[in-house]
Short mmCIF file of N, CA and C in Angstrom, two decimals:
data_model
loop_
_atom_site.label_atom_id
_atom_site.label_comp_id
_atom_site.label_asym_id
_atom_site.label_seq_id
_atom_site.Cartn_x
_atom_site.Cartn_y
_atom_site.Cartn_z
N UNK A 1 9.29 -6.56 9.46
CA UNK A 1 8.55 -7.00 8.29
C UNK A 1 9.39 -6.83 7.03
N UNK A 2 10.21 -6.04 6.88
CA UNK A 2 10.90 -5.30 5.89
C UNK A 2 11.89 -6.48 5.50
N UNK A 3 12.42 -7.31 6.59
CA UNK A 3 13.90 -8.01 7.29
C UNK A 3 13.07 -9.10 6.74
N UNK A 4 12.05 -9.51 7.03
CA UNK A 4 11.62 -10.83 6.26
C UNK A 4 10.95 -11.07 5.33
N UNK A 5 10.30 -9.97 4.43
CA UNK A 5 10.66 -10.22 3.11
C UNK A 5 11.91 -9.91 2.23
N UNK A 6 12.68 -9.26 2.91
CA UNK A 6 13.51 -9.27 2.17
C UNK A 6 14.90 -10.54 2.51
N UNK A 7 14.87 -11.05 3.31
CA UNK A 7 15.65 -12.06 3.65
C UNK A 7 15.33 -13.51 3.93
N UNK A 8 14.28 -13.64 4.05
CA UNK A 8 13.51 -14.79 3.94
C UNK A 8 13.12 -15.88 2.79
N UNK A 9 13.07 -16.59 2.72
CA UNK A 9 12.59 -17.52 1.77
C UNK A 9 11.54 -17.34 1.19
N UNK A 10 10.45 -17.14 2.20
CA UNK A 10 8.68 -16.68 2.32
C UNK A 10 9.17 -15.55 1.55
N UNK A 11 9.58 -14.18 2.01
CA UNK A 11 9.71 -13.54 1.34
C UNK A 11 10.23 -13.52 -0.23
N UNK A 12 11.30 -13.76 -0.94
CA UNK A 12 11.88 -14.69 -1.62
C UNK A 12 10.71 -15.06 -2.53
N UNK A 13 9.66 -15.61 -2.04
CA UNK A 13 9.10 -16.63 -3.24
C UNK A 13 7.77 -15.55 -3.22
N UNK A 14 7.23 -14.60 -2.54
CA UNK A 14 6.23 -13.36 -2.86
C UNK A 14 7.03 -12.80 -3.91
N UNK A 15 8.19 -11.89 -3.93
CA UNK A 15 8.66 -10.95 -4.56
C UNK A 15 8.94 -12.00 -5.84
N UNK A 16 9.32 -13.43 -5.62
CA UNK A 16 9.23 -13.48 -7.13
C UNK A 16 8.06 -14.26 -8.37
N UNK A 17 6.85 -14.22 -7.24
CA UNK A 17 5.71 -14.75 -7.64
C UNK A 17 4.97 -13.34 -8.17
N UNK A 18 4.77 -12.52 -7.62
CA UNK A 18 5.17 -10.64 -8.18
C UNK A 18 5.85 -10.59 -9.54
N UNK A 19 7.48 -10.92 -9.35
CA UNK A 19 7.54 -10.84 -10.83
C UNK A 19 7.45 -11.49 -11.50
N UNK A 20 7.51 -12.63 -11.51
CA UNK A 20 7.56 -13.96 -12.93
C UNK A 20 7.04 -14.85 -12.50
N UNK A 21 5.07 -14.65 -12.54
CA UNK A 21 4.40 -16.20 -11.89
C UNK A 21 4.80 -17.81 -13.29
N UNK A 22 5.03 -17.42 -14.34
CA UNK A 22 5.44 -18.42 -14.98
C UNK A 22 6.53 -19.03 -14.67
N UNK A 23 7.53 -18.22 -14.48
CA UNK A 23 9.21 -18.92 -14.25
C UNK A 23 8.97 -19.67 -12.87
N UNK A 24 8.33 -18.76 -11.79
CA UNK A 24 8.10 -19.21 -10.01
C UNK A 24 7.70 -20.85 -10.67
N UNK A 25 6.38 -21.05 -11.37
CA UNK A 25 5.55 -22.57 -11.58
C UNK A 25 6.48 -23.24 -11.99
N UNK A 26 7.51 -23.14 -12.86
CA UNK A 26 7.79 -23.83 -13.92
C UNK A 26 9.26 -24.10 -13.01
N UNK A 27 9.69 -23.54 -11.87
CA UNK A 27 10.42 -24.08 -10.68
C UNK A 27 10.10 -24.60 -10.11
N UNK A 28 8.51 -25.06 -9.76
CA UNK A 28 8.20 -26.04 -9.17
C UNK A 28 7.35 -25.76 -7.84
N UNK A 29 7.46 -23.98 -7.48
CA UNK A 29 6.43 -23.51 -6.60
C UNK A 29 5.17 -23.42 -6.50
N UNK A 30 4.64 -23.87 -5.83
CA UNK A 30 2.75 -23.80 -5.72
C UNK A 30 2.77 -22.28 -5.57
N UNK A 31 1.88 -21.65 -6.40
CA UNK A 31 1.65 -20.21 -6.73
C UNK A 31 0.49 -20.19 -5.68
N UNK A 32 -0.26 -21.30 -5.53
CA UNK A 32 -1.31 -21.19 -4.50
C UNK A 32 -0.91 -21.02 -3.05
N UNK A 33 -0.09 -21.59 -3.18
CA UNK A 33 0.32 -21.59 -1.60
C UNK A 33 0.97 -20.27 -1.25
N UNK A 34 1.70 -19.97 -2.48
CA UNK A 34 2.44 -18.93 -1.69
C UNK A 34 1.48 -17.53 -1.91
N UNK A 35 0.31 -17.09 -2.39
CA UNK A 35 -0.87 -16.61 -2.38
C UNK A 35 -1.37 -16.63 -0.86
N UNK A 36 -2.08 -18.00 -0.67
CA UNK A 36 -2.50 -17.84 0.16
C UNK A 36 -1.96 -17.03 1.50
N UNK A 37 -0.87 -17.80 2.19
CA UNK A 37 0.12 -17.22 3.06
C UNK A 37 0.67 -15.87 2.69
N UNK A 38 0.33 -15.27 1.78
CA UNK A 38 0.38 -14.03 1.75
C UNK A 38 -0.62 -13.08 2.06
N UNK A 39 -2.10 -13.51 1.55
CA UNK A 39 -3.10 -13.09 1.69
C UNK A 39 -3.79 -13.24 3.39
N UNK A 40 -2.87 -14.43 3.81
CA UNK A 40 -3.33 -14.56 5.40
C UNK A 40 -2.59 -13.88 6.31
N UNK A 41 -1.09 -13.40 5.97
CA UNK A 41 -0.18 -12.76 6.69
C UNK A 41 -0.81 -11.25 6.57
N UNK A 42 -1.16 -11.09 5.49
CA UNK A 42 -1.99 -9.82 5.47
C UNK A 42 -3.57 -9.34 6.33
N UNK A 43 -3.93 -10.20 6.36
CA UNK A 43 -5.11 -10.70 7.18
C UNK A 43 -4.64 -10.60 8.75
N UNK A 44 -3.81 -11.44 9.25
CA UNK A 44 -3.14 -10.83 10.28
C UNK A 44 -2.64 -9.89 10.83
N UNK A 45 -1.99 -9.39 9.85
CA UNK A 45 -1.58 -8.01 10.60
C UNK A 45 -2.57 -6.85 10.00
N UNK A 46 -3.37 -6.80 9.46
CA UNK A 46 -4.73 -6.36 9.26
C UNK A 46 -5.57 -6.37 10.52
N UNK A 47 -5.63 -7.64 11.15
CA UNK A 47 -6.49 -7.56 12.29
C UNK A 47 -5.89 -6.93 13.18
N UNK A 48 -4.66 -7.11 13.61
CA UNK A 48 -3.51 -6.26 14.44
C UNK A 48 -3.78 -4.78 14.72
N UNK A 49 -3.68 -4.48 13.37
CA UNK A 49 -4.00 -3.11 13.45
C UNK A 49 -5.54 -2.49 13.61
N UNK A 50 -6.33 -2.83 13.28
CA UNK A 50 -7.66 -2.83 14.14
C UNK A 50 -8.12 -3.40 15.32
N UNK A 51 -7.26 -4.49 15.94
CA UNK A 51 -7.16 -4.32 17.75
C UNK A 51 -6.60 -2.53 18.01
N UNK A 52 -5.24 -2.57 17.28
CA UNK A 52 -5.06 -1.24 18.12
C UNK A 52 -5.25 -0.08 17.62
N UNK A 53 -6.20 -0.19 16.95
CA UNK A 53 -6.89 1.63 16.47
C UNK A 53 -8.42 1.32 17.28
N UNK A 54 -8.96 0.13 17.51
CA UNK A 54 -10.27 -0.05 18.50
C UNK A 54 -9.65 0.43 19.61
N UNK A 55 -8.36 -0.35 20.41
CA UNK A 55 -7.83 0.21 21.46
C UNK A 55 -7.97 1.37 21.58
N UNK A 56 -7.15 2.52 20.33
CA UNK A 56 -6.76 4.00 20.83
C UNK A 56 -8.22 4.35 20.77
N UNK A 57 -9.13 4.39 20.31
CA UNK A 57 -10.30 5.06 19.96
C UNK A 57 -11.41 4.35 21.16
N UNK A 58 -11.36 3.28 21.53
CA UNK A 58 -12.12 3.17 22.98
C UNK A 58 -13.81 2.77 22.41
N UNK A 59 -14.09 1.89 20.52
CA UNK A 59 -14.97 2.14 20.27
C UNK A 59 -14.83 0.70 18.96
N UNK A 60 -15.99 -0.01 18.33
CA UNK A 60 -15.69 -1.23 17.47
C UNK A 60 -16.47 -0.43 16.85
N UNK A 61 -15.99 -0.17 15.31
CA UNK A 61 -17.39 0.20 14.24
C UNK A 61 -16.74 -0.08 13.11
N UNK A 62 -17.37 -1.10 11.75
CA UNK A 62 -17.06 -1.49 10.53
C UNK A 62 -16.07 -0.47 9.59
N UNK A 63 -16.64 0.95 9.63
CA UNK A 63 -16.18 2.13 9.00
C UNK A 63 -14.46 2.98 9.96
N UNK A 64 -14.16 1.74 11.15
CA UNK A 64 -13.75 2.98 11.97
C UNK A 64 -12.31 3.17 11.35
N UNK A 65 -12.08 2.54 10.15
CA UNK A 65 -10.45 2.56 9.29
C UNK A 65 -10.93 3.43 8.44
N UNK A 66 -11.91 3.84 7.70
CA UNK A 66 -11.96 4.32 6.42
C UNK A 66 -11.51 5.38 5.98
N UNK A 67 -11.46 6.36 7.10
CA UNK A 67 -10.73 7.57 6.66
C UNK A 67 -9.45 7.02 6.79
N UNK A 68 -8.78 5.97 7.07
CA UNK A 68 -7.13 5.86 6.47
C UNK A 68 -6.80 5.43 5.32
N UNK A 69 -8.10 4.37 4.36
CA UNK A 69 -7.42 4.04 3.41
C UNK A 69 -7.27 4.61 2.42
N UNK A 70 -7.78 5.87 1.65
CA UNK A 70 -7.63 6.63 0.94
C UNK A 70 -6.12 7.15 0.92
N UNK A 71 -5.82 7.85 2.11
CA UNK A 71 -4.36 8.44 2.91
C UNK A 71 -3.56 7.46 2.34
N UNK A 72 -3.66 5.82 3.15
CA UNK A 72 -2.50 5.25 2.85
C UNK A 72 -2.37 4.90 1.56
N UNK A 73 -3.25 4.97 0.38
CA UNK A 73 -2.82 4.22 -1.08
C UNK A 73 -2.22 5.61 -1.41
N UNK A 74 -2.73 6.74 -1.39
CA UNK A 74 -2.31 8.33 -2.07
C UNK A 74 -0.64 7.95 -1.16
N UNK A 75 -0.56 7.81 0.11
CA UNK A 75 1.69 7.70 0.40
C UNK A 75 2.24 6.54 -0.80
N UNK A 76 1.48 5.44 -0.52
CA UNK A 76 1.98 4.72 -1.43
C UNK A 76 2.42 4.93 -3.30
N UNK A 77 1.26 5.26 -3.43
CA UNK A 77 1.37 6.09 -4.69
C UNK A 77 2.46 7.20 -4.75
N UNK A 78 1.99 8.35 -3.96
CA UNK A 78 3.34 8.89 -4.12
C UNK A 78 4.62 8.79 -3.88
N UNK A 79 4.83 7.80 -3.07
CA UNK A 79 6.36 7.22 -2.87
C UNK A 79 6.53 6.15 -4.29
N UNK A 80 6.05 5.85 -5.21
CA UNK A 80 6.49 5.31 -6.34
C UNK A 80 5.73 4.19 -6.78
N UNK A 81 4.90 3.42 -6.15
CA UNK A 81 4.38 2.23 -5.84
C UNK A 81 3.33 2.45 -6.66
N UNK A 82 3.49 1.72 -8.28
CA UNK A 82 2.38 1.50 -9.12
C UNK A 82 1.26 0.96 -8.41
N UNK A 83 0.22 1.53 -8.80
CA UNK A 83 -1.58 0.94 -8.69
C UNK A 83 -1.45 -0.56 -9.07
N UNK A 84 -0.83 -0.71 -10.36
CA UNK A 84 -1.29 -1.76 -11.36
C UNK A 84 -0.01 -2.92 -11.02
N UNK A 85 0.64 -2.50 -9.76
CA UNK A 85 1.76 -3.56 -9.58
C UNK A 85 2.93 -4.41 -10.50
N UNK A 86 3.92 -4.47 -9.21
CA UNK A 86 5.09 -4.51 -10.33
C UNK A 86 6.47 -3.51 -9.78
N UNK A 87 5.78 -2.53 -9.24
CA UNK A 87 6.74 -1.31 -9.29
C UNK A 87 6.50 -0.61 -7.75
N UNK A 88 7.47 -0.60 -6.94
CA UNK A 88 7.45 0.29 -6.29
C UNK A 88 8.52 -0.84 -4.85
N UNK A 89 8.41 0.13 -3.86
CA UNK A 89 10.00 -0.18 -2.69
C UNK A 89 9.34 0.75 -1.65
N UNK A 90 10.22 -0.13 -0.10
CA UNK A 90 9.71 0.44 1.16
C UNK A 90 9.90 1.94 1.35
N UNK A 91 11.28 2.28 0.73
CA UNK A 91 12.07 3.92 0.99
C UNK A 91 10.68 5.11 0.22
N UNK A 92 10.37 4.31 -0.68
CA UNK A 92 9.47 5.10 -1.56
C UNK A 92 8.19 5.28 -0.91
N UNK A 93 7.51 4.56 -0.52
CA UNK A 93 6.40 4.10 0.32
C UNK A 93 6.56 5.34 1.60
N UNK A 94 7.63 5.58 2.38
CA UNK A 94 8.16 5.54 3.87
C UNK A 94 8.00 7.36 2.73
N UNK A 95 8.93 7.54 1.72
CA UNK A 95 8.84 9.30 1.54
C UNK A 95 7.72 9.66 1.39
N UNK A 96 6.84 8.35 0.92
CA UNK A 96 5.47 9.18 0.39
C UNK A 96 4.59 9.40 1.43
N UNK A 97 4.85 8.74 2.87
CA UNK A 97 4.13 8.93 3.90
C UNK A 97 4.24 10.13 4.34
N UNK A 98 5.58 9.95 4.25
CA UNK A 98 6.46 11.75 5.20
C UNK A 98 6.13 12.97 4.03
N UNK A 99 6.06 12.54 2.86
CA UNK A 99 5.15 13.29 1.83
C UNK A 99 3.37 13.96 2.18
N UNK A 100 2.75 12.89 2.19
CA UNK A 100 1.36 13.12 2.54
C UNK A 100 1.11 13.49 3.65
N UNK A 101 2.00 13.85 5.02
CA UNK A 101 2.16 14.18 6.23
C UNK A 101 2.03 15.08 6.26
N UNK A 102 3.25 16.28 5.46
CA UNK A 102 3.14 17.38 5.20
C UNK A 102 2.06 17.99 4.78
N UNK A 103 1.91 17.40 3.77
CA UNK A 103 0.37 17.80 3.02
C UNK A 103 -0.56 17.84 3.77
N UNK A 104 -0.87 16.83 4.82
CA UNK A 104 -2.04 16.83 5.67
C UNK A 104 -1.65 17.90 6.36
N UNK A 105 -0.54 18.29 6.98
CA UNK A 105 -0.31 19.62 7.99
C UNK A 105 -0.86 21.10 7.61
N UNK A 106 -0.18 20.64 6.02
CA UNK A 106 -0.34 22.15 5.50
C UNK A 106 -1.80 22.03 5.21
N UNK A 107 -2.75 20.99 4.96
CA UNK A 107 -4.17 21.68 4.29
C UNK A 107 -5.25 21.60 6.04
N UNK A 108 -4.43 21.13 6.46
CA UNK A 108 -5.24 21.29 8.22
C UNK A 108 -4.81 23.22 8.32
N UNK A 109 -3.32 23.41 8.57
CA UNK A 109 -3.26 24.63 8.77
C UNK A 109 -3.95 25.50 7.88
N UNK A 110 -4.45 25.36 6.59
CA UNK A 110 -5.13 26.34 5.70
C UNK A 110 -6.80 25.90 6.10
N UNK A 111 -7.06 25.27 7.00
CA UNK A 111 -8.60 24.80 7.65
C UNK A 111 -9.32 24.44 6.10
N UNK A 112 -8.52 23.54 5.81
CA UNK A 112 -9.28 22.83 4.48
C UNK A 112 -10.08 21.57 5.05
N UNK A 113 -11.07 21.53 4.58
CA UNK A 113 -12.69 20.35 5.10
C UNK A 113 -11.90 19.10 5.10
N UNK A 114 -12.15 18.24 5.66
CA UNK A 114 -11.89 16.49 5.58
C UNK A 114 -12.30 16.53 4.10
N UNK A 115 -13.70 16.41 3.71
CA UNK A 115 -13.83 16.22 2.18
C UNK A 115 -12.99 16.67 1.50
N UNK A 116 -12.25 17.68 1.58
CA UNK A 116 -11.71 18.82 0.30
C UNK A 116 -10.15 17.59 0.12
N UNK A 117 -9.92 17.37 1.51
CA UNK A 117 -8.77 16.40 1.51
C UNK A 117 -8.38 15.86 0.93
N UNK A 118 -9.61 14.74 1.41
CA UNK A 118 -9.77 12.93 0.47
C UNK A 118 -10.30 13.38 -1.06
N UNK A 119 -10.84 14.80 -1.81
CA UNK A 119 -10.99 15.17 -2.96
C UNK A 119 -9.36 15.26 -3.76
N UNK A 120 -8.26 16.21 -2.58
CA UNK A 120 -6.81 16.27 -3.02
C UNK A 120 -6.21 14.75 -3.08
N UNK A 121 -6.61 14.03 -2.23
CA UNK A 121 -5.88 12.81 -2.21
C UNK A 121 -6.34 11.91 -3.15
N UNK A 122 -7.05 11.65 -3.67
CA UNK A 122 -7.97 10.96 -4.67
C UNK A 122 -7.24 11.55 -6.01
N UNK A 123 -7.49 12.99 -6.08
CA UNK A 123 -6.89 13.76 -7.27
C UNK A 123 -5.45 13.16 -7.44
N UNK A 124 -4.79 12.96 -6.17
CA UNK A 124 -3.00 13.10 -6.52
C UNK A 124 -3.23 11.52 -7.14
N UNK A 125 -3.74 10.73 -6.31
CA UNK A 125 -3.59 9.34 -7.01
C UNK A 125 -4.00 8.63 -8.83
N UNK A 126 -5.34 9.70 -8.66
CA UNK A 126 -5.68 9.55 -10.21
C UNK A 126 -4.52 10.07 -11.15
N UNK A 127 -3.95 11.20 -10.92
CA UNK A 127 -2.90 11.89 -11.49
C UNK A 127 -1.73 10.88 -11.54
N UNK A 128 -1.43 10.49 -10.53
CA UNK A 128 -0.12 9.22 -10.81
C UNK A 128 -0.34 7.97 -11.42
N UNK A 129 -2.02 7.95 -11.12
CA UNK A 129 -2.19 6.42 -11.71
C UNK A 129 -1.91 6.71 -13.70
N UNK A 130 -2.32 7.45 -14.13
CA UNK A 130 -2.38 8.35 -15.37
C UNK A 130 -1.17 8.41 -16.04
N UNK A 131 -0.41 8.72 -14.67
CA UNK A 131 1.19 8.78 -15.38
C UNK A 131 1.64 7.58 -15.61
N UNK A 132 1.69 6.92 -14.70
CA UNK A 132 2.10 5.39 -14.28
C UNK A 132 1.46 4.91 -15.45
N UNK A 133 0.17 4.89 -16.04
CA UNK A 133 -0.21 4.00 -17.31
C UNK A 133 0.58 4.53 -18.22
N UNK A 134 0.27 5.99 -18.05
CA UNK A 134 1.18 6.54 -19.60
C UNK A 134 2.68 5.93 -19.50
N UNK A 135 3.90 5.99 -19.17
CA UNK A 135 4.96 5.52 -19.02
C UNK A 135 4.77 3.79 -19.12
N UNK A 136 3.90 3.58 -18.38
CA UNK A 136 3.80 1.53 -19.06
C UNK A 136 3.26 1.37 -20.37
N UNK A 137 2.72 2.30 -21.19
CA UNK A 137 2.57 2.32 -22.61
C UNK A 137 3.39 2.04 -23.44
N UNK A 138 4.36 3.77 -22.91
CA UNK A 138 5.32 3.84 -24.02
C UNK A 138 6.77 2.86 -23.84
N UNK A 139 6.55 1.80 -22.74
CA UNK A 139 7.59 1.02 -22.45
C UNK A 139 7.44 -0.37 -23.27
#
């Protein structure tokens, strides 16, 4: 996935519809199109991954992702990856996982609640989102 946005054409015209949807139009790219096919490639491998978390879990239920998405925006966030988009890279993403990993180890080993968790993880993200505005202020 990494290999084809970053080497790809498809890829190519996301990353620069991301940064400059005026310059992308005014080259002559349908901003729609390349939206859509983004929003459907996402959709795809979205479903992907709920075949195989139904698989591991042996069970179909609406809620059965929810305790991951909190987790995965708090790696993202902390690997560098603005809320408000624009800003952020796979390496950053990939530390903040191996980041929040730890964290999950260490507040399992201190027998901290699921709630108390997604309370820390929520906290770290508000805290970066905070910073992340403050620094796009003073820029």
């Amino acid at each position: 996935l990494i290999w084809l946005l970053k080497r790809s054409g498809w890829g190519r015209l996301i990353y620069a519809v991301g940064d400059n949807e005026v310059a992308v139009r005014l080259a002559g790219v349908r901003i729609w199109q390349v939206r859509v096919s983004a929003y459907a490639a996402a959709g795809m491998l979205g479903s992907i991954a709920g075949i195989l978390l139904a698989g591991r879990t042996g069970a179909v239920d609406l809620q059965l992702a929810t305790a991951f998405l909190l987790p995965s925006v708090a790696a993202a966030v902390i690997g560098g990856t603005s809320i408000f988009g624009g800003v952020g890279g796979y390496a950053g993403t990939i530390l903040g996982a191996l980041i929040l990993s730890v964290l999950n180890s260490m507040l399992t080993f201190l027998n901290v609640g699921q709630a108390i968790q997604q309370i820390v993880y929520g906290t770290i993200v508000l805290a970066l989102a905070w910073g992340y505005a403050g620094l796009t202020r003073r820029t």
